[in-house]
Amino acid sequence: MKFTTTLALGLSVAADVTLAARIPQGPKTTCPPGSGSFKKLSAQAFMDAATPGWNLGNTLDAVPDEGSWNNPIFQADALDVVKAAGFKSVRIPVTYSDHFLHPTSLTNHTISPAWLDRVSSVIDMATSRGLLVVTNMHHDSWAWADISSSGGKNTTLIREKFYSGWLQIATRLACKPSTVAFEPINEPPGSTVEDAEQLMGLNDLFIQALKDSGGYNKDRVVTLSALNMGGADRLQNGWFRIPKGMTNPWAFQFHYYSPYDFVFQAWGKTVWGSESDKAAVVADLEAVRGNLTAVTGDAKIPIYLGEFDASQLSLEAAARWRWFDTVVTAARRLGIVPVVWDNGLDNLQRETGRWRDEVAVEIIVNGMKGKKNSLPESTTDGGVTTQESSAYVFNKVGEDIAEGGRNLSFALNGNRFKTLSVDSVPLKSGKDYTTTPEGTVTLKKEFLGKYLNKDAAPGTKANITVTFSAGAKSQVEIVQWDLPVPAQTSSSASAVPAGQDLSIPVVWKGLHRVAAVKMIKADGSYLFDDWTMWLPELQKGRGTYGGQWDFDFDKLIIRRQTLDAVIASGQSATLTFEFYPRAAGNGNYLNYTLTV
């Protein structure tokens, strides 16, 4: 349904609390007949219907435009996959920074009508499928709307542009159903109480823009956040308040990526899941609920976990699944709506419409239904030098499977084994495998011999799907491995053109995944972070995934930060790329020498 509202956007640059009243506006939107009835929803009713949720990340929020990053132009059928998986809502991040028609203007902040139409159409794709929606301003928070004291920007201009932008967005979306909620801005930067008050001022303007836009917006559900979309640490007296004069139903939104070293694979952290690890996550989420109650005086405010994820690109699968299960189990108990972040690389592959990790998806969906998930066991003691995992059966080229086959351990969590299958073909209990009520699966040598022996070609040979009496399915990946083969094993850091990374072609011979990279200078010191000498053995001297090293389908990647560090050190460095299975002495690593 098309409707029009004219906005005059000549803005004053003087700053005061009557900012919204001074900006010339067109008439408030009146939703036309036939635009659909707006059924008022409480914030709690919205959140109850929205759990669990999925993020359409790196898409409409890409800079400068949709399709600029790793995902193609979004197609509606991907939402059919999302809904079929069991997700009930979609968070649609949107970046507007490159869609202002006059981005450098101090007075004209008109957003491209075509971009507003695109945002509206993607929202309609979701609502027409029965999915609830939360949409926002996203990377605008760092592109132009950094109101923190360290941002060094004209906060008067930011406030005017922010109000004007939201007035236009809210006007264009004013007649959307009550299943569409608004979020003012993603992860607003700041670290002081003064920064927090600046953010609260933006929240005031956001609510005023909704009132001034008309339509159904004065009754629409909104989510509000503290600085950085932090949790308990940002919920303190003086750091968060409810916007002035707000009547909209609201929920508190925060994001959760903790512990940092595990979630982002920093300093070689690939082991997670001890009782103390899990207790720390639960305590974090409990503190959000507790501090929100303390700051607002209301114990019943809904909480929206707008982003959480642990990358599947480099983490060991069983540890990742255990982390997801811990988060969603605690979230359900605390009444928190979890919305998994998805940049198109970790979860839903947009080009094919297939989940990259179906087990993780099922853990989230089943966990939010209150079902107990059965999980493969893996090493949880970070102090060891060998990382074991029942999510894999690894066999090294040149070795045969032992007579007893392989034993895998699962935490059944009250469930029992149901079926094992490969490519939907059931395995035969007693012949191919045996199980115990305590959670052990023994894969027989004769079965594994179909895929693994000393002469088998390296690579992933098969995936065993394990189902249980309740909860998510699991998976066991059968892998024959040998050391990957790089195109070269040394080069000069200075020879790489300025601003560029070093990409090393590689032939994988096992699991296509780097576990960690140890970085040692010629004098024996660490290239980065000397303090890692106090970390467990598998983390000492290791770099950080993404920022210092990376990999893709056919390359190992040494990031610019690492090249510059070698050049600055004035000496060569040895980078040891470690692969899964990760164990001291198994030879599953290769050394790469960077000379100055």
XYZ file of C-alpha atoms in Angstrom:
596
model
C 0.000 0.000 0.000
C 1.521 3.324 -1.091
C 1.038 6.513 0.837
C 2.844 9.824 0.847
C 3.838 12.353 3.456
C 5.869 15.421 2.589
C 8.752 16.360 4.899
C 10.492 19.704 4.766
C 14.051 19.123 5.978
C 15.740 22.519 6.289
C 17.327 22.182 9.745
C 18.619 24.649 12.270
C 22.068 23.985 13.720
C 21.277 25.410 17.164
C 20.963 22.766 19.841
C 18.378 22.713 22.613
C 15.806 20.401 24.120
C 13.122 21.673 21.722
C 15.011 20.350 18.712
C 12.164 18.194 17.430
C 9.677 21.032 17.721
C 11.882 23.324 15.617
C 12.297 20.995 12.624
C 9.651 21.748 9.969
C 7.450 18.745 9.367
C 4.761 17.672 7.001
C 1.423 16.372 8.242
C 1.385 13.262 10.380
C 0.767 10.060 8.508
C -2.773 8.770 8.458
C -2.940 5.123 7.501
C -5.342 4.684 4.579
C -8.327 2.348 4.608
C -7.303 -1.179 3.762
C -3.801 -0.779 5.168
C -4.575 -3.435 7.739
C -5.738 -3.338 11.302
C -3.169 -2.559 13.998
C -3.609 -4.865 16.941
C -1.866 -3.318 19.908
C 0.740 -5.601 21.430
C 2.400 -5.305 24.788
C 6.162 -5.601 24.716
C 5.858 -8.939 26.508
C 3.361 -10.274 23.961
C 5.652 -9.197 21.124
C 8.689 -10.848 22.691
C 6.810 -14.037 23.537
C 5.902 -14.366 19.866
C 9.380 -13.405 18.621
C 11.517 -16.079 20.269
C 13.879 -17.288 18.979
C 14.997 -14.781 16.362
C 17.476 -14.535 13.484
C 19.500 -11.576 12.201
C 19.584 -10.602 8.535
C 23.156 -9.378 8.960
C 25.632 -7.971 6.426
C 22.788 -7.235 4.049
C 20.794 -4.008 4.350
C 23.394 -2.906 6.896
C 26.292 -3.363 4.454
C 28.335 -0.270 3.616
C 27.943 1.454 1.249
C 25.029 -0.571 -0.078
C 23.246 -3.910 -0.070
C 25.439 -6.475 -1.801
C 28.675 -4.619 -0.996
C 29.827 -7.164 1.548
C 29.821 -10.960 1.443
C 26.117 -11.513 0.700
C 24.153 -11.179 -2.543
C 21.086 -8.976 -2.920
C 18.566 -10.489 -0.528
C 15.853 -12.763 -1.889
C 12.620 -13.481 -0.030
C 12.858 -17.273 -0.233
C 15.673 -17.257 2.347
C 13.034 -16.316 4.913
C 11.160 -19.528 4.113
C 14.264 -21.419 5.270
C 14.492 -19.282 8.405
C 10.853 -19.890 9.297
C 11.027 -23.609 8.523
C 13.958 -23.926 10.916
C 11.759 -22.669 13.751
C 12.723 -19.017 14.050
C 9.821 -16.698 14.867
C 11.274 -13.282 14.143
C 13.867 -11.434 12.087
C 16.002 -8.512 13.176
C 16.644 -6.429 10.060
C 19.675 -4.175 10.578
C 19.732 -1.224 8.169
C 22.513 1.291 7.551
C 21.340 4.642 6.199
C 24.655 6.540 6.121
C 25.248 6.194 2.365
C 21.590 6.687 1.504
C 21.272 10.290 2.632
C 20.938 12.232 -0.621
C 23.167 15.031 0.676
C 25.531 13.255 3.133
C 27.775 16.265 3.762
C 24.986 18.801 4.166
C 24.498 20.523 7.503
C 20.839 21.203 6.793
C 19.423 18.664 4.334
C 19.161 15.127 5.688
C 16.796 13.585 3.168
C 17.028 9.787 2.888
C 16.709 8.270 -0.575
C 13.048 7.340 -1.117
C 14.204 4.306 -3.101
C 16.179 3.066 -0.092
C 13.223 3.556 2.225
C 11.123 1.573 -0.258
C 13.703 -1.235 -0.253
C 13.691 -1.382 3.536
C 9.897 -1.448 3.525
C 9.809 -4.265 0.961
C 12.204 -6.492 2.941
C 10.123 -5.944 6.087
C 7.056 -6.993 4.091
C 8.839 -10.155 2.978
C 9.133 -11.123 6.643
C 5.712 -10.065 7.906
C 3.941 -11.752 4.978
C 5.476 -15.018 6.222
C 4.261 -14.509 9.762
C 7.668 -13.468 11.088
C 7.942 -10.599 13.542
C 10.457 -7.855 12.739
C 12.774 -5.533 14.644
C 14.530 -2.931 12.463
C 16.984 -0.158 13.258
C 19.684 2.280 12.258
C 22.768 0.077 12.296
C 26.300 1.050 11.279
C 25.236 4.684 11.367
C 26.416 4.468 14.987
C 30.039 4.675 13.843
C 29.581 6.157 10.367
C 28.147 9.489 11.543
C 26.201 9.136 14.804
C 29.020 8.686 17.335
C 27.893 10.935 20.186
C 30.600 9.781 22.598
C 33.164 12.229 23.926
C 35.883 10.328 22.067
C 33.986 10.614 18.779
C 34.989 14.259 18.337
C 31.919 15.062 16.234
C 29.320 17.809 16.169
C 26.691 16.380 18.507
C 24.210 19.096 17.561
C 24.368 18.028 13.933
C 24.181 14.360 14.921
C 21.043 14.947 16.998
C 19.328 16.834 14.184
C 20.281 14.261 11.553
C 19.232 11.430 13.849
C 15.810 12.927 14.546
C 15.299 13.792 10.876
C 16.351 10.310 9.785
C 14.020 8.575 12.205
C 11.171 10.905 11.303
C 11.506 9.772 7.698
C 11.960 6.079 8.541
C 9.013 6.069 10.933
C 6.858 7.937 8.430
C 7.620 5.432 5.666
C 6.922 2.495 8.002
C 4.091 4.119 9.959
C 1.380 1.781 8.730
C 3.250 -1.470 9.234
C 1.501 -3.929 11.559
C 2.211 -4.180 15.258
C 4.479 -7.151 14.537
C 7.098 -4.628 13.379
C 9.172 -3.036 16.162
C 11.791 -0.291 16.051
C 15.258 -0.045 17.618
C 16.890 3.406 17.615
C 20.542 2.588 16.871
C 22.923 -0.350 17.006
C 25.764 -0.564 19.540
C 26.120 3.175 20.246
C 29.717 3.868 21.333
C 30.677 5.422 24.641
C 32.339 4.730 27.960
C 31.337 7.475 30.399
C 28.230 8.626 32.204
C 28.318 11.741 29.995
C 28.280 9.534 26.895
C 25.366 7.627 28.377
C 23.353 10.811 28.837
C 24.041 11.766 25.215
C 22.632 8.389 24.181
C 19.585 8.869 26.379
C 19.062 12.157 24.528
C 19.057 10.272 21.217
C 16.495 7.872 22.661
C 14.328 10.884 23.589
C 14.528 12.131 20.000
C 13.759 8.667 18.650
C 10.542 8.492 20.674
C 9.629 12.035 19.657
C 10.122 11.137 15.987
C 7.743 8.202 16.374
C 5.128 10.494 17.905
C 5.592 13.117 15.201
C 5.433 10.618 12.321
C 1.867 9.524 12.992
C 0.370 6.286 11.799
C 0.545 3.497 14.357
C 3.937 4.490 15.707
C 2.897 5.880 19.069
C 1.698 2.399 20.024
C 4.499 0.431 18.382
C 6.855 -1.774 20.406
C 10.403 -0.428 20.668
C 13.644 -1.795 22.088
C 16.036 0.469 23.985
C 19.644 -0.088 24.952
C 22.514 1.258 26.994
C 25.928 2.226 25.628
C 27.467 -0.341 23.254
C 24.339 -2.447 23.758
C 26.172 -3.718 26.791
C 24.607 -5.804 29.505
C 24.917 -5.511 33.256
C 28.046 -3.345 33.103
C 26.081 -0.601 31.306
C 22.952 -0.884 33.451
C 23.861 1.454 36.261
C 22.144 4.426 37.858
C 22.842 7.468 35.709
C 23.713 5.335 32.686
C 20.243 4.317 31.550
C 16.766 5.803 31.819
C 13.414 5.532 30.089
C 12.909 8.229 27.423
C 11.010 11.306 28.442
C 7.270 11.162 27.791
C 7.417 7.682 26.260
C 4.181 5.717 26.064
C 5.396 3.020 23.658
C 5.633 -0.523 25.018
C 9.323 -1.370 25.278
C 11.923 -4.030 25.896
C 15.573 -3.709 26.866
C 18.055 -4.866 24.221
C 21.624 -6.029 24.771
C 24.178 -8.027 22.786
C 26.306 -10.900 24.037
C 29.651 -12.083 22.677
C 31.384 -13.568 25.688
C 33.871 -14.826 26.580
C 35.608 -12.690 23.968
C 38.619 -14.955 23.487
C 36.458 -17.985 22.711
C 33.684 -16.327 20.698
C 36.160 -14.464 18.477
C 38.900 -17.128 18.618
C 41.492 -14.825 20.133
C 44.858 -16.016 21.462
C 44.262 -19.629 20.425
C 41.198 -20.136 22.620
C 39.387 -23.160 21.164
C 38.528 -25.010 24.393
C 35.329 -24.083 26.252
C 32.637 -25.722 28.342
C 33.854 -26.427 31.867
C 31.402 -25.981 34.719
C 33.028 -22.653 35.563
C 32.807 -21.565 31.901
C 29.090 -22.276 31.815
C 28.491 -20.679 35.210
C 30.138 -17.449 33.999
C 27.745 -17.193 31.036
C 24.718 -17.846 33.228
C 25.906 -15.239 35.726
C 26.295 -12.669 32.940
C 22.704 -13.128 31.802
C 21.349 -13.161 35.334
C 23.150 -9.888 36.024
C 21.410 -8.213 33.068
C 18.039 -9.156 34.515
C 19.061 -8.110 38.015
C 20.589 -4.764 37.069
C 17.696 -3.848 34.766
C 15.312 -4.416 37.642
C 17.492 -2.333 39.969
C 17.761 0.605 37.552
C 14.101 0.703 36.477
C 12.368 -0.688 39.551
C 10.455 -3.078 37.280
C 11.247 -6.800 37.324
C 8.970 -7.562 34.381
C 10.547 -5.560 31.572
C 11.091 -7.903 28.605
C 14.687 -8.439 27.502
C 15.755 -8.852 23.881
C 19.175 -10.393 23.213
C 19.511 -8.760 19.800
C 22.798 -10.433 18.844
C 24.789 -13.441 19.999
C 27.017 -15.844 18.126
C 30.244 -17.825 18.224
C 31.786 -18.245 14.795
C 31.753 -21.712 13.264
C 34.563 -20.794 10.894
C 37.431 -21.684 13.216
C 35.955 -23.079 16.434
C 35.766 -26.736 17.379
C 32.139 -27.804 16.825
C 31.329 -29.469 20.160
C 32.580 -26.483 22.156
C 30.506 -24.117 20.004
C 27.371 -26.228 20.419
C 27.867 -26.343 24.178
C 28.149 -22.533 24.260
C 24.920 -22.088 22.290
C 23.104 -24.534 24.531
C 24.310 -22.737 27.657
C 23.195 -19.332 26.368
C 19.727 -20.361 25.195
C 18.990 -22.513 28.232
C 19.756 -19.589 30.523
C 17.904 -17.164 28.255
C 14.727 -19.212 28.357
C 14.820 -19.475 32.151
C 15.319 -15.715 32.472
C 12.692 -14.744 29.900
C 15.276 -13.380 27.436
C 14.594 -13.532 23.674
C 17.775 -14.769 21.886
C 18.360 -13.540 18.318
C 21.329 -15.217 16.660
C 23.643 -12.985 14.634
C 24.141 -14.151 11.065
C 26.510 -12.403 8.687
C 25.988 -15.050 6.002
C 29.279 -16.774 6.836
C 28.424 -18.419 10.147
C 24.883 -19.694 9.761
C 22.624 -19.390 6.681
C 24.429 -19.561 3.358
C 22.324 -17.095 1.383
C 23.282 -18.337 -2.083
C 22.092 -21.891 -1.444
C 19.545 -21.435 1.336
C 21.347 -24.060 3.446
C 22.405 -23.833 7.066
C 26.147 -24.092 7.519
C 25.632 -25.660 10.954
C 22.216 -27.289 11.293
C 23.061 -28.628 14.737
C 23.578 -25.130 16.162
C 20.248 -24.011 14.716
C 18.430 -26.973 16.231
C 20.096 -26.372 19.602
C 18.770 -22.801 19.639
C 15.252 -23.687 18.527
C 14.868 -26.741 20.753
C 16.451 -25.011 23.712
C 13.906 -22.201 23.512
C 11.132 -24.810 23.494
C 12.441 -26.084 26.804
C 13.789 -29.325 25.392
C 17.016 -30.806 26.701
C 19.714 -31.092 24.066
C 22.186 -33.979 23.971
C 25.705 -32.799 23.179
C 28.990 -34.449 22.153
C 31.649 -34.250 24.806
C 34.938 -32.479 24.168
C 37.936 -31.208 26.081
C 36.942 -28.519 28.585
C 40.237 -28.153 30.455
C 42.169 -25.392 28.739
C 45.374 -26.449 30.457
C 45.868 -29.616 28.424
C 47.939 -29.947 25.255
C 45.505 -32.192 23.375
C 41.977 -31.164 22.388
C 39.618 -34.145 22.061
C 36.132 -33.990 20.551
C 33.324 -36.463 19.977
C 32.017 -34.297 17.145
C 34.687 -35.877 14.916
C 36.388 -39.118 14.079
C 39.882 -38.164 12.913
C 42.270 -40.604 11.273
C 45.744 -39.738 10.054
C 46.867 -40.800 6.590
C 49.136 -43.835 6.975
C 47.329 -45.213 10.020
C 44.587 -47.813 10.367
C 41.602 -47.809 12.718
C 42.251 -49.829 15.878
C 40.467 -53.158 16.369
C 38.095 -51.704 18.944
C 36.853 -48.975 16.619
C 36.279 -45.518 18.099
C 34.425 -44.516 21.244
C 32.526 -41.215 21.323
C 30.997 -39.692 24.451
C 27.793 -37.672 24.654
C 26.161 -35.770 27.483
C 22.644 -37.170 27.022
C 21.005 -34.760 29.497
C 18.174 -37.170 30.233
C 17.668 -38.334 26.661
C 18.548 -41.622 25.005
C 20.083 -42.453 21.639
C 17.535 -42.965 18.889
C 19.196 -43.374 15.467
C 22.508 -42.992 13.670
C 22.520 -42.462 9.910
C 24.680 -41.357 6.994
C 22.982 -39.521 4.130
C 19.596 -40.528 5.601
C 20.554 -44.220 5.455
C 20.220 -45.743 8.961
C 23.205 -47.481 10.483
C 22.628 -50.883 12.029
C 22.861 -51.098 15.787
C 25.112 -53.974 16.812
C 26.710 -54.246 13.396
C 27.853 -50.680 12.693
C 27.782 -49.311 16.222
C 26.757 -49.880 19.809
C 25.539 -47.462 22.465
C 25.317 -47.355 26.240
C 22.669 -45.656 28.407
C 25.455 -43.542 29.909
C 26.194 -41.842 26.586
C 28.942 -43.803 24.799
C 28.757 -44.613 21.099
C 31.231 -47.155 19.756
C 31.677 -47.022 15.992
C 32.846 -50.449 14.800
C 36.097 -50.805 12.902
C 34.277 -52.527 10.031
C 31.958 -49.537 9.607
C 34.706 -46.936 9.852
C 36.811 -48.980 7.433
C 34.435 -47.955 4.648
C 35.868 -44.457 4.966
C 39.117 -44.566 6.920
C 42.316 -46.576 6.475
C 45.980 -45.857 6.032
C 45.606 -45.402 2.263
C 42.352 -43.383 2.170
C 42.502 -39.997 0.462
C 42.404 -37.091 2.922
C 39.276 -35.018 3.475
C 35.838 -35.244 5.033
C 34.526 -38.715 4.189
C 31.027 -38.714 5.715
C 28.819 -37.123 8.337
C 26.934 -39.262 10.842
C 23.641 -37.763 12.000
C 22.789 -38.752 15.564
C 19.214 -38.329 16.801
C 17.913 -38.600 20.336
C 14.619 -39.135 22.101
C 14.259 -35.340 22.427
C 16.075 -32.137 21.540
C 18.451 -31.295 18.726
C 20.158 -33.823 16.523
C 23.946 -33.973 16.539
C 26.622 -34.771 14.022
C 29.896 -36.671 13.846
C 32.214 -35.716 10.986
C 34.501 -38.505 9.734
C 37.800 -37.002 8.592
C 40.942 -38.526 7.104
C 43.703 -35.967 7.596
C 47.155 -35.101 6.469
C 49.101 -31.856 6.622
C 47.811 -29.138 4.250
C 50.187 -28.150 1.463
C 50.877 -24.411 1.012
C 52.170 -22.944 -2.247
C 55.182 -21.566 -0.364
C 56.507 -21.604 3.176
C 58.324 -18.258 3.328
C 58.221 -14.739 1.931
C 59.106 -11.146 2.749
C 56.638 -9.035 4.701
C 58.009 -5.892 3.049
C 57.289 -7.297 -0.408
C 53.530 -7.230 0.183
C 52.046 -3.978 -1.190
C 51.051 -1.442 1.459
C 47.543 -1.925 2.804
C 47.271 -5.499 1.539
C 47.196 -8.877 3.288
C 49.322 -11.861 2.275
C 47.325 -14.737 0.780
C 49.006 -18.131 0.535
C 47.332 -20.701 -1.733
C 46.846 -23.985 0.110
C 45.642 -27.495 -0.671
C 43.628 -28.745 2.293
C 44.091 -32.348 3.349
C 41.570 -32.770 6.130
C 39.230 -30.427 7.936
C 39.153 -27.077 6.121
C 39.814 -25.075 9.257
C 42.706 -23.390 11.049
C 42.615 -23.826 14.819
C 45.235 -21.254 15.825
C 48.431 -19.530 14.695
C 51.469 -19.188 16.950
C 53.633 -16.170 16.099
C 57.248 -16.160 17.321
C 59.981 -13.666 16.411
C 63.501 -14.821 15.625
C 64.688 -13.843 19.105
C 62.106 -16.200 20.636
C 59.696 -13.524 21.862
C 56.057 -13.342 20.880
C 55.083 -11.155 17.928
C 51.983 -9.981 19.806
C 50.814 -9.930 23.408
C 53.719 -11.047 25.573
C 51.247 -11.552 28.418
C 49.946 -14.707 26.705
C 52.925 -16.463 28.286
C 50.633 -16.819 31.323
C 47.877 -18.527 29.340
C 47.471 -22.312 28.907
C 49.912 -24.081 26.595
C 47.571 -24.125 23.591
C 47.209 -20.322 23.789
C 50.744 -19.052 24.421
C 51.919 -16.702 21.685
C 48.858 -17.288 19.521
C 47.439 -14.503 17.369
C 43.824 -13.454 16.977
C 41.606 -14.811 14.213
C 40.360 -12.186 11.784
C 42.637 -9.376 12.872
C 46.029 -11.083 12.605
C 45.345 -14.222 10.583
C 42.543 -15.753 8.554
C 41.778 -18.420 5.968
C 39.219 -19.232 3.311
C 38.391 -22.029 0.891
C 41.816 -22.182 -0.755
C 44.094 -19.737 1.078
C 45.850 -19.112 4.353
C 45.837 -15.380 5.069
C 48.344 -13.323 7.034
C 46.708 -10.016 7.909
C 48.272 -6.597 7.354
C 48.583 -6.067 11.111
C 50.905 -9.075 11.331
C 52.996 -8.032 8.331
C 53.447 -4.563 9.806
C 54.442 -6.036 13.180
C 57.163 -8.139 11.539
C 58.477 -5.135 9.624
C 58.426 -2.972 12.767
C 60.286 -5.646 14.764
C 63.183 -5.643 12.309
C 63.485 -9.431 12.467
C 61.905 -12.471 10.871
C 59.078 -14.387 12.496
C 57.800 -17.941 12.321
C 54.047 -18.397 12.071
C 52.902 -21.874 13.033
C 49.487 -22.673 11.541
C 47.783 -25.304 13.712
C 44.934 -27.461 12.430
C 42.350 -29.862 13.839
C 42.855 -32.396 15.381
C 44.827 -30.153 17.705
C 47.387 -32.034 19.786
C 51.010 -31.540 20.753
C 53.236 -33.902 18.829
C 50.777 -35.052 16.182
C 52.487 -33.021 13.475
C 49.278 -31.316 12.312
C 50.813 -27.900 11.804
C 52.978 -26.084 9.316
C 55.513 -23.312 9.745
C 55.614 -20.201 7.604
C 58.585 -17.823 7.789
C 58.093 -14.102 7.310
C 61.303 -12.213 6.693
C 61.503 -8.456 6.964
